JSON list of C-alpha atoms in Angstrom, two decimals:
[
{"chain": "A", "resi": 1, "resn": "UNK", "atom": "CA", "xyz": [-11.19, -22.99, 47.95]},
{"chain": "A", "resi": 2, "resn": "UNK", "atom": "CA", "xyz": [-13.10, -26.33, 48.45]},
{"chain": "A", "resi": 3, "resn": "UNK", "atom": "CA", "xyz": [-11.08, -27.87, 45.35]},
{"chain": "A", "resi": 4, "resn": "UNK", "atom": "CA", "xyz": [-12.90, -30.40, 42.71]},
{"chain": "A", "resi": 5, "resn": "UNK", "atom": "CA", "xyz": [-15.57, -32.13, 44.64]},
{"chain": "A", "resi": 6, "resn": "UNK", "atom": "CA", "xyz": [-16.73, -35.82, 43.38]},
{"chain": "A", "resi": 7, "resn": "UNK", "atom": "CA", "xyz": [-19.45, -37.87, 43.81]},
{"chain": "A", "resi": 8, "resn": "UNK", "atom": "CA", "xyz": [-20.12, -40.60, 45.31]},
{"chain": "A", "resi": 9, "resn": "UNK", "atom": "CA", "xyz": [-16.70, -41.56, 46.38]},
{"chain": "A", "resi": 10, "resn": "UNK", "atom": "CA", "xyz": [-17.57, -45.40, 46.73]},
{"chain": "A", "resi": 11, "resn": "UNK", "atom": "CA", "xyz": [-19.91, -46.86, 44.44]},
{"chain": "A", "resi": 12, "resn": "UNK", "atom": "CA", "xyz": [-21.17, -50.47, 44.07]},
{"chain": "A", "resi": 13, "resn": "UNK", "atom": "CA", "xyz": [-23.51, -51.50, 41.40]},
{"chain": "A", "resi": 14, "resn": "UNK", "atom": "CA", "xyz": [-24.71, -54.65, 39.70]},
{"chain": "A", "resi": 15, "resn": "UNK", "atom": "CA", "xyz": [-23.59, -55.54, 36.00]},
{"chain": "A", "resi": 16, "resn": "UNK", "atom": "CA", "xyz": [-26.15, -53.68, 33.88]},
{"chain": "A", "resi": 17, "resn": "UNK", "atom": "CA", "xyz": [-27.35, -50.94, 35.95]},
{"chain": "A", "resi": 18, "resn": "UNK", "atom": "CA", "xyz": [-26.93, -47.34, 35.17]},
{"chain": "A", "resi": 19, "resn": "UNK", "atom": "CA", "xyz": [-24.00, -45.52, 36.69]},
{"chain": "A", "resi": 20, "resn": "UNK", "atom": "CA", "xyz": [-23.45, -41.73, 37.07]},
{"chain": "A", "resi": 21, "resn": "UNK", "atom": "CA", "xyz": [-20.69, -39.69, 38.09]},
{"chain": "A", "resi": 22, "resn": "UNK", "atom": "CA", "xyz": [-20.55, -36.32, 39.40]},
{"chain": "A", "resi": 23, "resn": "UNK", "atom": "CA", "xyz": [-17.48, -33.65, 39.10]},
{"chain": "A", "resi": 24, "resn": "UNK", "atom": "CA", "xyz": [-17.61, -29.91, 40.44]},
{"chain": "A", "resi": 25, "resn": "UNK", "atom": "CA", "xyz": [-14.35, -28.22, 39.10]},
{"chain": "A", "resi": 26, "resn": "UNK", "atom": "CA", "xyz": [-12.41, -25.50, 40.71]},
{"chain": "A", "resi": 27, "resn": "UNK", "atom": "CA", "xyz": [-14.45, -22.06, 40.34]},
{"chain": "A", "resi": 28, "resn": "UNK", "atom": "CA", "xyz": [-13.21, -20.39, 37.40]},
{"chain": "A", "resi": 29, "resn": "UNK", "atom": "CA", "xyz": [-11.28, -23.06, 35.55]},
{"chain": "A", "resi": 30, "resn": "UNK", "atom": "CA", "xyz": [-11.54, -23.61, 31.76]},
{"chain": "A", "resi": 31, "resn": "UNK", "atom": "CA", "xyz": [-10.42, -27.08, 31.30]},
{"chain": "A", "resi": 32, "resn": "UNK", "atom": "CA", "xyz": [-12.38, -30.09, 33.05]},
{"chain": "A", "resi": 33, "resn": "UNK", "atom": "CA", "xyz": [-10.73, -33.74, 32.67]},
{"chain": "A", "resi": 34, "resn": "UNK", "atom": "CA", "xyz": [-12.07, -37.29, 33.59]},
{"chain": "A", "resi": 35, "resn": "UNK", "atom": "CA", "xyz": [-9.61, -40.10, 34.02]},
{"chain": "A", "resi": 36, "resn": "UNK", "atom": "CA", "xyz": [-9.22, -43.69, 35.10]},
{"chain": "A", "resi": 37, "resn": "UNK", "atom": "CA", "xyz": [-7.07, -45.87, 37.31]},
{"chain": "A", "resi": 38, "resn": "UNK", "atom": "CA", "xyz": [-6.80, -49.06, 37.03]},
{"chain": "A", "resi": 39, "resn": "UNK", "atom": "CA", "xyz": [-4.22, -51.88, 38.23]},
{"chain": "A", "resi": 40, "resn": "UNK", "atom": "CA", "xyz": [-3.87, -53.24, 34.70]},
{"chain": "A", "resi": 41, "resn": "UNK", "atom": "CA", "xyz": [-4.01, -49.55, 32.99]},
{"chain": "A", "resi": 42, "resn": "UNK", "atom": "CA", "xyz": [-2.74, -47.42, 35.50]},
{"chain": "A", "resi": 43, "resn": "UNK", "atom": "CA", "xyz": [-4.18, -43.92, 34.80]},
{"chain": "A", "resi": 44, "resn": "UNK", "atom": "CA", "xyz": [-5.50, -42.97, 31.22]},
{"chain": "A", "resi": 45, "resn": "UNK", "atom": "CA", "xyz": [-7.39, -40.01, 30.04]},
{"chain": "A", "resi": 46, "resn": "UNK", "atom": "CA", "xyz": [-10.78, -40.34, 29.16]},
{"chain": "A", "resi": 47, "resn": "UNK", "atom": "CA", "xyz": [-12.44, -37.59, 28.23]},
{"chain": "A", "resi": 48, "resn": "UNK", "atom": "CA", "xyz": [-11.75, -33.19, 28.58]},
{"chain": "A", "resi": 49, "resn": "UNK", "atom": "CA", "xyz": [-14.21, -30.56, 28.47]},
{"chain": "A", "resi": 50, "resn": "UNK", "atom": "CA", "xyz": [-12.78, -26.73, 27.36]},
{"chain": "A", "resi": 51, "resn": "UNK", "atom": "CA", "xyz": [-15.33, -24.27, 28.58]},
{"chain": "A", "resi": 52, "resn": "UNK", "atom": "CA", "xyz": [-18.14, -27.11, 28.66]},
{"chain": "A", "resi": 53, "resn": "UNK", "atom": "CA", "xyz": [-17.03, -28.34, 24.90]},
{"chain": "A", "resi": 54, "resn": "UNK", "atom": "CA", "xyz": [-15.76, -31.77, 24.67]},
{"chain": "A", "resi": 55, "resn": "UNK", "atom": "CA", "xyz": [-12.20, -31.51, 22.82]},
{"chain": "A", "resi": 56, "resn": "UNK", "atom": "CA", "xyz": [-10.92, -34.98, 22.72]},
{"chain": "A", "resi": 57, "resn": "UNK", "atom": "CA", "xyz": [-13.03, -38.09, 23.95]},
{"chain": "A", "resi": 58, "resn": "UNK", "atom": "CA", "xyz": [-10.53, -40.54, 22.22]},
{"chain": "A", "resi": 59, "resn": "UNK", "atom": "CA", "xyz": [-10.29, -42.23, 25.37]},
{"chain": "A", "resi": 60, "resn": "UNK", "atom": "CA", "xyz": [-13.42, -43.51, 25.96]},
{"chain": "A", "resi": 61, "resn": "UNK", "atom": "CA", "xyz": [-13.74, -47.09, 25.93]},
{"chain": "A", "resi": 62, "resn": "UNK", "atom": "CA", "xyz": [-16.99, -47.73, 24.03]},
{"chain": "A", "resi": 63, "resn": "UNK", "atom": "CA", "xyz": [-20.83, -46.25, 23.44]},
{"chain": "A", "resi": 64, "resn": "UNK", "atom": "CA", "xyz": [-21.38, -47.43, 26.94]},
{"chain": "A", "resi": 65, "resn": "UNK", "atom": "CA", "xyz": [-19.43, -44.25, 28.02]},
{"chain": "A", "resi": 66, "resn": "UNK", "atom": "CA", "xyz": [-20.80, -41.04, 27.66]},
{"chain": "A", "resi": 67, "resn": "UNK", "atom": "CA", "xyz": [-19.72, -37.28, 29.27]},
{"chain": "A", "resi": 68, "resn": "UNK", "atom": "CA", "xyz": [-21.56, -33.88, 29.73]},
{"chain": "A", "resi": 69, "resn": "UNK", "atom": "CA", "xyz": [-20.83, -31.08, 30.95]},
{"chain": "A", "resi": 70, "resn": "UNK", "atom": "CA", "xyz": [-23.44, -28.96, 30.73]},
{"chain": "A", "resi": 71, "resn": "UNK", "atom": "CA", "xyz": [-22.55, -25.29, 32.88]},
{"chain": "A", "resi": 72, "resn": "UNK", "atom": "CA", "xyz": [-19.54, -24.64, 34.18]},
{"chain": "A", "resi": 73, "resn": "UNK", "atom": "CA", "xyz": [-19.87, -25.74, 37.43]},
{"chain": "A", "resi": 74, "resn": "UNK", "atom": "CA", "xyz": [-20.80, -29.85, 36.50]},
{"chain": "A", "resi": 75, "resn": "UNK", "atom": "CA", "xyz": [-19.89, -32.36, 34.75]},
{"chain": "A", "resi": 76, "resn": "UNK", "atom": "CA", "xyz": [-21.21, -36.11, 34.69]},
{"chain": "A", "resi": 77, "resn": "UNK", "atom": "CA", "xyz": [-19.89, -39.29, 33.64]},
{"chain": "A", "resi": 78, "resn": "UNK", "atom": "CA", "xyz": [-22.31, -42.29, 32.79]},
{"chain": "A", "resi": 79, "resn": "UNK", "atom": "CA", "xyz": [-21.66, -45.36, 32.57]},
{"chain": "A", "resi": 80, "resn": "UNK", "atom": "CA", "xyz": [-24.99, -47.49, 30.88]},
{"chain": "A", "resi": 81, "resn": "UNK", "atom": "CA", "xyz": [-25.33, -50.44, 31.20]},
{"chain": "A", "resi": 82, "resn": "UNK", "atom": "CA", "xyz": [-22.19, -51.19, 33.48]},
{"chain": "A", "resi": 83, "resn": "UNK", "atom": "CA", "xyz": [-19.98, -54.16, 33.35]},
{"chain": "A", "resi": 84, "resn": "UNK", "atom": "CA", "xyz": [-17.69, -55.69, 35.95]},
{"chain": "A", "resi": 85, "resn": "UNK", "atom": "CA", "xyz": [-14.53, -54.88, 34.12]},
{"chain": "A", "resi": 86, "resn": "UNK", "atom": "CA", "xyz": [-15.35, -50.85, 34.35]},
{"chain": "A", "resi": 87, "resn": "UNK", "atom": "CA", "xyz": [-14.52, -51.56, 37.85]},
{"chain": "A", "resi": 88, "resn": "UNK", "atom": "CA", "xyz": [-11.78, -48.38, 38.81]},
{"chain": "A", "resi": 89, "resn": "UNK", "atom": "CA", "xyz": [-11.17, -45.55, 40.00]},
{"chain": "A", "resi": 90, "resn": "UNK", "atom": "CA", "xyz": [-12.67, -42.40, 38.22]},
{"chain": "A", "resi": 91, "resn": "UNK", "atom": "CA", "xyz": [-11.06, -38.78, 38.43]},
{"chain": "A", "resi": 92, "resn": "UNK", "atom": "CA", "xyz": [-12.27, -35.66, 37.74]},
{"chain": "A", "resi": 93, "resn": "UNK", "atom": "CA", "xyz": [-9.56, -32.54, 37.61]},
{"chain": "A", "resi": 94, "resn": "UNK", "atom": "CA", "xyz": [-9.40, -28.79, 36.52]},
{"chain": "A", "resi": 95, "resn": "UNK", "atom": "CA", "xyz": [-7.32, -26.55, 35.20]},
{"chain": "A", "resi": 96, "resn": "UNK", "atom": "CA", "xyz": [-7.11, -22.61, 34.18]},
{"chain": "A", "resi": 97, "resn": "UNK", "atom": "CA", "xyz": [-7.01, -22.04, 30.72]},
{"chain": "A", "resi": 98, "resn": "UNK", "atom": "CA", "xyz": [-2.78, -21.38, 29.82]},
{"chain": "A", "resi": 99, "resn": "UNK", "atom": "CA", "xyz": [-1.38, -24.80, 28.48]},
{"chain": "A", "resi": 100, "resn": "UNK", "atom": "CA", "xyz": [1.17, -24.87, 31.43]},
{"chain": "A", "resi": 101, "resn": "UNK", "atom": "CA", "xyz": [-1.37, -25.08, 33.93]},
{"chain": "A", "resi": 102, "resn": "UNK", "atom": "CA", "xyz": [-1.28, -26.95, 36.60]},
{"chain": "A", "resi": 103, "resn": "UNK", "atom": "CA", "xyz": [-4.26, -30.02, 36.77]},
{"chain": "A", "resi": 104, "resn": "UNK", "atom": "CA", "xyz": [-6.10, -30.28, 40.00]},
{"chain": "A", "resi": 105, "resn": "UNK", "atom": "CA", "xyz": [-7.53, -33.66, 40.77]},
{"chain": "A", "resi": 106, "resn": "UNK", "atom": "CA", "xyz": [-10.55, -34.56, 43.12]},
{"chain": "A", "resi": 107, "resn": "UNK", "atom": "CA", "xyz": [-10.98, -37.18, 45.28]},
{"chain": "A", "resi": 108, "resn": "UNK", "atom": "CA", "xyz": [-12.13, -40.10, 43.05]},
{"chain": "A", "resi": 109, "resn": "UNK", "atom": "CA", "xyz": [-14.83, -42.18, 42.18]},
{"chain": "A", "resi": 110, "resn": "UNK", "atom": "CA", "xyz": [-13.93, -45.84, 43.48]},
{"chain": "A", "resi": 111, "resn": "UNK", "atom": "CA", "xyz": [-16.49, -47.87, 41.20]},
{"chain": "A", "resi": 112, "resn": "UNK", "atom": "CA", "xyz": [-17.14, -51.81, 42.03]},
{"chain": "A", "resi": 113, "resn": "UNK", "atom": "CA", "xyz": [-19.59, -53.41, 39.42]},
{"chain": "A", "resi": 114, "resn": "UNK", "atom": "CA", "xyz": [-20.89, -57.21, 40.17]},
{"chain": "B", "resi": 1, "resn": "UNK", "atom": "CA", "xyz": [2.93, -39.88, 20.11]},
{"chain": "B", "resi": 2, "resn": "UNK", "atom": "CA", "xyz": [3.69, -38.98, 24.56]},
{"chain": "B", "resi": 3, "resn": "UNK", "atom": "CA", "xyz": [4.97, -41.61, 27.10]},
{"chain": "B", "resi": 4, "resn": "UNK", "atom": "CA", "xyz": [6.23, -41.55, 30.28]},
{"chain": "B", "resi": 5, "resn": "UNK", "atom": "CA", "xyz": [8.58, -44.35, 32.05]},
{"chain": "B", "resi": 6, "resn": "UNK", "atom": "CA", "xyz": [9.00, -44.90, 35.89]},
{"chain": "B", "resi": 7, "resn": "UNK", "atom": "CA", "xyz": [11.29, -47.59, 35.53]},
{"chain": "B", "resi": 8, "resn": "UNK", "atom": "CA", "xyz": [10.84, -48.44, 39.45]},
{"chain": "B", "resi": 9, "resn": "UNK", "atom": "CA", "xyz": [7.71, -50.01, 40.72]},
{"chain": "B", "resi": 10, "resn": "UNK", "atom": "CA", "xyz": [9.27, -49.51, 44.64]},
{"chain": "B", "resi": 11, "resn": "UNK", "atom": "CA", "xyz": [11.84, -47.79, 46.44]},
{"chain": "B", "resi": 12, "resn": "UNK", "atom": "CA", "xyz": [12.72, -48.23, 49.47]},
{"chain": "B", "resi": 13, "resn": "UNK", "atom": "CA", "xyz": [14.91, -45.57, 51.67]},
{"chain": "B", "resi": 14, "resn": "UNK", "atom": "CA", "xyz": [15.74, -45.21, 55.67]},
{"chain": "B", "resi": 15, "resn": "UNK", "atom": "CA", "xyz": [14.16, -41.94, 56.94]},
{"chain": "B", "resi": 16, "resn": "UNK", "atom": "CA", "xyz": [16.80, -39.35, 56.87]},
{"chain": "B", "resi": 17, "resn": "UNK", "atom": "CA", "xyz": [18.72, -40.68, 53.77]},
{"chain": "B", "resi": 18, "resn": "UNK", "atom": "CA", "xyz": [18.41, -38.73, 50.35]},
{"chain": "B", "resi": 19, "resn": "UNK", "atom": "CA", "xyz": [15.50, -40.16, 48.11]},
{"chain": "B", "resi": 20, "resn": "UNK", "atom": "CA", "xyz": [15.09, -40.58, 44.28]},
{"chain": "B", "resi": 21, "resn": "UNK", "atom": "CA", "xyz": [12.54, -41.37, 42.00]},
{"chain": "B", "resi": 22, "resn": "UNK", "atom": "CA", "xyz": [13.15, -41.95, 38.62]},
{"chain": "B", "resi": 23, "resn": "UNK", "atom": "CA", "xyz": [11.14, -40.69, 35.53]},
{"chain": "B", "resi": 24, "resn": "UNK", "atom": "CA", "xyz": [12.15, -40.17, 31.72]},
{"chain": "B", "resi": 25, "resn": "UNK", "atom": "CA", "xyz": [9.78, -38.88, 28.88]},
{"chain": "B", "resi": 26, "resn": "UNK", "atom": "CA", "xyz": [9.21, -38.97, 25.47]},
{"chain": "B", "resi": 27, "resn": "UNK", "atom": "CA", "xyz": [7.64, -36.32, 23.31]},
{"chain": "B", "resi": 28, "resn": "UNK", "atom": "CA", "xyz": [7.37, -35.03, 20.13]},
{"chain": "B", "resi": 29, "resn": "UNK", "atom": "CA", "xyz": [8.27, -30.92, 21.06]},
{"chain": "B", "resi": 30, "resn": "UNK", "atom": "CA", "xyz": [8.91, -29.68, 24.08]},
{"chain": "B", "resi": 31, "resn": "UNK", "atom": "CA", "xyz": [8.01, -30.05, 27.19]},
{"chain": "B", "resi": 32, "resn": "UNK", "atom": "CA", "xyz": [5.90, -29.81, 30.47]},
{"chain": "B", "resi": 33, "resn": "UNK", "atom": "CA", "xyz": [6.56, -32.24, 32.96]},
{"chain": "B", "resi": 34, "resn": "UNK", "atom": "CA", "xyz": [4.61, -32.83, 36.56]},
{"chain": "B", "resi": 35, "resn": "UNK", "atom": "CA", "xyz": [5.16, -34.83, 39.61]},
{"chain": "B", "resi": 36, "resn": "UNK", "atom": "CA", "xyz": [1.84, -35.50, 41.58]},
{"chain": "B", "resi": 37, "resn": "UNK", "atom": "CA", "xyz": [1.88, -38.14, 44.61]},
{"chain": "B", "resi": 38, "resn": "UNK", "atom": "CA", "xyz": [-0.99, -40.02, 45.71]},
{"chain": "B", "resi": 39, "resn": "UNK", "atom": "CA", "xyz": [-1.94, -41.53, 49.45]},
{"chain": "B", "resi": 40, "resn": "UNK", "atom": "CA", "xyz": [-4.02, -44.48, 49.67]},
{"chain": "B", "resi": 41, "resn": "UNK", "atom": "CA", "xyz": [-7.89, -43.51, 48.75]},
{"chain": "B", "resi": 42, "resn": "UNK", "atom": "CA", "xyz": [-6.75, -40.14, 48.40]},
{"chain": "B", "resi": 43, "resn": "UNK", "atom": "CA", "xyz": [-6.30, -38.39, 44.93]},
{"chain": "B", "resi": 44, "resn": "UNK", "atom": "CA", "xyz": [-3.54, -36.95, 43.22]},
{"chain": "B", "resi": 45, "resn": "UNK", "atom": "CA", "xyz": [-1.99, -34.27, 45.04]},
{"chain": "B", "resi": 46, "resn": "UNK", "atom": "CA", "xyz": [0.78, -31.64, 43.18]},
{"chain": "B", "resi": 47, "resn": "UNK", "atom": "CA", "xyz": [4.30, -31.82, 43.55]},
{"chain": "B", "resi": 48, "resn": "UNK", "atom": "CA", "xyz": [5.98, -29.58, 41.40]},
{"chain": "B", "resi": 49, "resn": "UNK", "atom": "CA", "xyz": [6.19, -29.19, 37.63]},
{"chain": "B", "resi": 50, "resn": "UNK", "atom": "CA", "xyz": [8.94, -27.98, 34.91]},
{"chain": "B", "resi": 51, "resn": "UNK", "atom": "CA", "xyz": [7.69, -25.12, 32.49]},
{"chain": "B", "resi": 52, "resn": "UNK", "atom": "CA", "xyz": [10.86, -23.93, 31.46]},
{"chain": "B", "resi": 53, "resn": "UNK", "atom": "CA", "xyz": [14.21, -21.82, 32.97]},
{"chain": "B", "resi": 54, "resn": "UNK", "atom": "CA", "xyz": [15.91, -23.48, 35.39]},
{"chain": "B", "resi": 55, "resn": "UNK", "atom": "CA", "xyz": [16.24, -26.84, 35.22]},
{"chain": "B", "resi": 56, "resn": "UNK", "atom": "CA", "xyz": [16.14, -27.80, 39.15]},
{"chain": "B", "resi": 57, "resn": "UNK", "atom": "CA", "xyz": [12.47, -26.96, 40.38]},
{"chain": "B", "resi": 58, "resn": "UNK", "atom": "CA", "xyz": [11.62, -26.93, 43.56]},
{"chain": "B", "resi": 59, "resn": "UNK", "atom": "CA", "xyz": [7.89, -28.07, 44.91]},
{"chain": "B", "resi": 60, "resn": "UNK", "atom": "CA", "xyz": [6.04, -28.73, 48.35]},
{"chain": "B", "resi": 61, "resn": "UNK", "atom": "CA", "xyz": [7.05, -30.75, 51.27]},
{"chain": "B", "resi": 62, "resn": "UNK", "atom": "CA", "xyz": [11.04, -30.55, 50.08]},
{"chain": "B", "resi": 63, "resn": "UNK", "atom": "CA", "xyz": [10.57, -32.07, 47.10]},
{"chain": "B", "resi": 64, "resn": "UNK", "atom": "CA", "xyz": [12.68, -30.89, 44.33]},
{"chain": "B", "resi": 65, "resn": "UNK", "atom": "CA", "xyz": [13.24, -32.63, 40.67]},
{"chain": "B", "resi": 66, "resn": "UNK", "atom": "CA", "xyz": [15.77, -31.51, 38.10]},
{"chain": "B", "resi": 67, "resn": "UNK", "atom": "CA", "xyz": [14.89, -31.48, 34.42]},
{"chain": "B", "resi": 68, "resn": "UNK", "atom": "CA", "xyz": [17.77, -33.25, 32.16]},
{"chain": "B", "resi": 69, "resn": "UNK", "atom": "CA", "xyz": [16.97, -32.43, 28.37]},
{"chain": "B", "resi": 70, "resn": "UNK", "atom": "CA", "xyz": [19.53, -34.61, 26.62]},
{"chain": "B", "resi": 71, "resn": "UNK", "atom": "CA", "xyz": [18.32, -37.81, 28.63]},
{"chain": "B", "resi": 72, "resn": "UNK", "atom": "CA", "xyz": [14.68, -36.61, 28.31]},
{"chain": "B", "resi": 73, "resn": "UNK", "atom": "CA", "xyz": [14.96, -37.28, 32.47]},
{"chain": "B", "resi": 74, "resn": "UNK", "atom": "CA", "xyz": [12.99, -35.34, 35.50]},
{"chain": "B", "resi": 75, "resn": "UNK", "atom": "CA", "xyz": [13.79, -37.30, 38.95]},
{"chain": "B", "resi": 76, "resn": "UNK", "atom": "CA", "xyz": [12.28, -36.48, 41.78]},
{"chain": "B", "resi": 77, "resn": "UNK", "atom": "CA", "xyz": [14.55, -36.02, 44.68]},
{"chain": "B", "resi": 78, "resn": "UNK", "atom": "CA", "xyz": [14.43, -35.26, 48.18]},
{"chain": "B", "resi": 79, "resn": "UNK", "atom": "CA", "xyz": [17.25, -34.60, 50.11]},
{"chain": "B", "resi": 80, "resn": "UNK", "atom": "CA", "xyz": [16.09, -36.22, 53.58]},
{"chain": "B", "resi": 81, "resn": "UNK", "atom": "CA", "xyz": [12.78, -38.78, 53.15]},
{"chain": "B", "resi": 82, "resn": "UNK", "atom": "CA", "xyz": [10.04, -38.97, 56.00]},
{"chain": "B", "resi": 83, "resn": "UNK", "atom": "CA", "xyz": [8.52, -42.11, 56.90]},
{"chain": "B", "resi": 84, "resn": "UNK", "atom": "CA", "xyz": [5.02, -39.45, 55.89]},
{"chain": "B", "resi": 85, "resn": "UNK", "atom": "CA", "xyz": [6.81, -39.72, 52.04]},
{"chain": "B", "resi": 86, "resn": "UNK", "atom": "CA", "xyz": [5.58, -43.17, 51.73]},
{"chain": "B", "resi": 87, "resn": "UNK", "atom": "CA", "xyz": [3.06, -43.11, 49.02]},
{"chain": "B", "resi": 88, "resn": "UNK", "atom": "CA", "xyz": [2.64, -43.55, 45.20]},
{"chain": "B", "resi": 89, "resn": "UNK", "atom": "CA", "xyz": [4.43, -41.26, 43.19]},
{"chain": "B", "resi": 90, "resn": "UNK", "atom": "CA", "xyz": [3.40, -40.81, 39.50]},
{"chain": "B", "resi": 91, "resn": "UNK", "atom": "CA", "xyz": [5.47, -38.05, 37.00]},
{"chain": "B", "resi": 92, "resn": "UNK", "atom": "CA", "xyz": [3.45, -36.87, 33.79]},
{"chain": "B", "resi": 93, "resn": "UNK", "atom": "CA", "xyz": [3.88, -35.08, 31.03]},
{"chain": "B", "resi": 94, "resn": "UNK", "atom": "CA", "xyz": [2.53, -33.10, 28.05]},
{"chain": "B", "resi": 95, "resn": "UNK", "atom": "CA", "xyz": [3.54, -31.71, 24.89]},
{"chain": "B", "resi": 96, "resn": "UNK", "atom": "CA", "xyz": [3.81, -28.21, 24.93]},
{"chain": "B", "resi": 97, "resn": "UNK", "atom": "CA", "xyz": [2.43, -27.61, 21.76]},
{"chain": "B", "resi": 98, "resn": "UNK", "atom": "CA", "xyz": [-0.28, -30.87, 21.94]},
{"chain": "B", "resi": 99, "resn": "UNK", "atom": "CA", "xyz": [-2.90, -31.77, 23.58]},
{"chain": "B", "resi": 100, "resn": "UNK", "atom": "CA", "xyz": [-4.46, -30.75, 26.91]},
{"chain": "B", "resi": 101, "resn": "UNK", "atom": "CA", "xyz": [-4.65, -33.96, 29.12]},
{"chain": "B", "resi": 102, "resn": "UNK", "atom": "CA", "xyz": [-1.60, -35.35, 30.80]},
{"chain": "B", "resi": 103, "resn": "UNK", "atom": "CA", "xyz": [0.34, -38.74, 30.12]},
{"chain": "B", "resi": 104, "resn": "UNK", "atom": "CA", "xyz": [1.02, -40.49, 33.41]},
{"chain": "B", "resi": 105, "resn": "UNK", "atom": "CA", "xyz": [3.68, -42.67, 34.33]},
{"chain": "B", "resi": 106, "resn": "UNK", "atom": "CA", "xyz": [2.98, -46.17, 35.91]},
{"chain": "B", "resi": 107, "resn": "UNK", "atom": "CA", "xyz": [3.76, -44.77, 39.25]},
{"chain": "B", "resi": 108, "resn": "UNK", "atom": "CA", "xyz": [6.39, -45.78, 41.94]},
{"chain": "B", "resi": 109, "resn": "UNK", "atom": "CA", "xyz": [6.02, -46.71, 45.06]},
{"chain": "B", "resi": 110, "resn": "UNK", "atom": "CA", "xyz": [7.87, -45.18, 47.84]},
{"chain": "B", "resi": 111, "resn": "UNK", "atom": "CA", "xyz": [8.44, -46.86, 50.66]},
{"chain": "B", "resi": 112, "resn": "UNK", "atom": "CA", "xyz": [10.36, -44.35, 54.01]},
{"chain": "B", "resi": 113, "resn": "UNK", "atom": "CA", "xyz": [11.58, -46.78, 56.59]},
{"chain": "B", "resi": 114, "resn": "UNK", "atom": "CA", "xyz": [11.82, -46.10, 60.35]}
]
């Protein structure tokens, strides 16, 4: 099993440009989940997907954030227009559907904005 | 309302001596409880986790954590640390009967001396 695959791993942008992130969950997992880690935050929830349907998106930050996940198989996270303090680490993980699942987390996003 | 608390930012053990890492919870029902650790530009990785039974669970690489319900506790424990152990550690949880995404701890450093 090739586990959740992200991309890009490194990222470095400009303030105001358009940012995307990519997530491929596990084949055959329901739930979908971004996060973020930062120093000052640590890790926080952003956004989760149930078979492609976004439950809760109480954790993103502002209308600059926005989530889709639009098969089963992908999910992006955009980030428009970047600013320098979005600057973390973004991860994507998976899960089967029974609530004492166990989350799988890819490799991370590291995002740098200017 | 779900929190976690590593009260340890570091600790430091000598290889071969017993390790501990500390982590107590709050929640509103009952409920599931993670360990994931985390090598530098690596992602989360899973430990172990508490569903319910028996309160001592045991997870990869010889970790083991024991699940105290009347001091809401679930160290992590280890009975012989490798200098390889030395990484982030973060413990999470989530209300059984709540929400989907995790609630991570700040994490704790673990540092495996030579």
């Amino acid at each position: 099993d090739a586990g959740v695959i992200q991309s890009p791993r490194h990222e470095v942008t400009e303030m105001g440009q358009e940012v995307t992130l990519r997530c491929k969950p596990i084949s055959g997992h329901d739930y979908l989940f971004w996060y973020r880690q930062t120093m000052m935050r640590g890790l926080e929830l952003l956004i989760y997907f149930n078979n492609n349907v976004p439950i809760d998106d109480s954790g993103m930050p502002e209308d600059r954030f926005s989530a889709k996940m639009p098969n089963a198989s992908f999910s992006t996270l955009k980030i428009q227009p970047s600013e320098p303090r979005d600057s973390a680490v973004y991860f994507c993980a998976s899960s089967l559907g029974q609530p004492q699942e166990t989350q799988y987390f890819g490799p991370g996003t590291r995002l740098l904005v200017l | 309302a779900q929190s976690v608390a590593q009260p340890e930012d570091q600790v430091n053990v000598a290889e071969g001596n017993p390790l501990t890492v500390k982590c107590t919870y709050s929640v509103s029902g009952n409920p599931y409880l993670f360990w994931y650790v985390q090598y530098p530009n690596r992602g989360l990785q899973f430990l172990l986790k508490y569903i319910t039974g028996d309160n001592l669970v045991k997870g990869s690489y010889g970790f083991e954590a024991e699940f105290n319900k009347s001091q809401t506790s679930f160290h992590l424990k280890k009975p012989s640390a490798l200098v390889s152990d030395s990484a982030l550690y973060f413990c999470a949880v989530r209300d059984k009967g709540g929400r989907r995404a995790l609630t991570f701890g700040s994490g704790t450093r673990l540092q495996v001396q030579p």
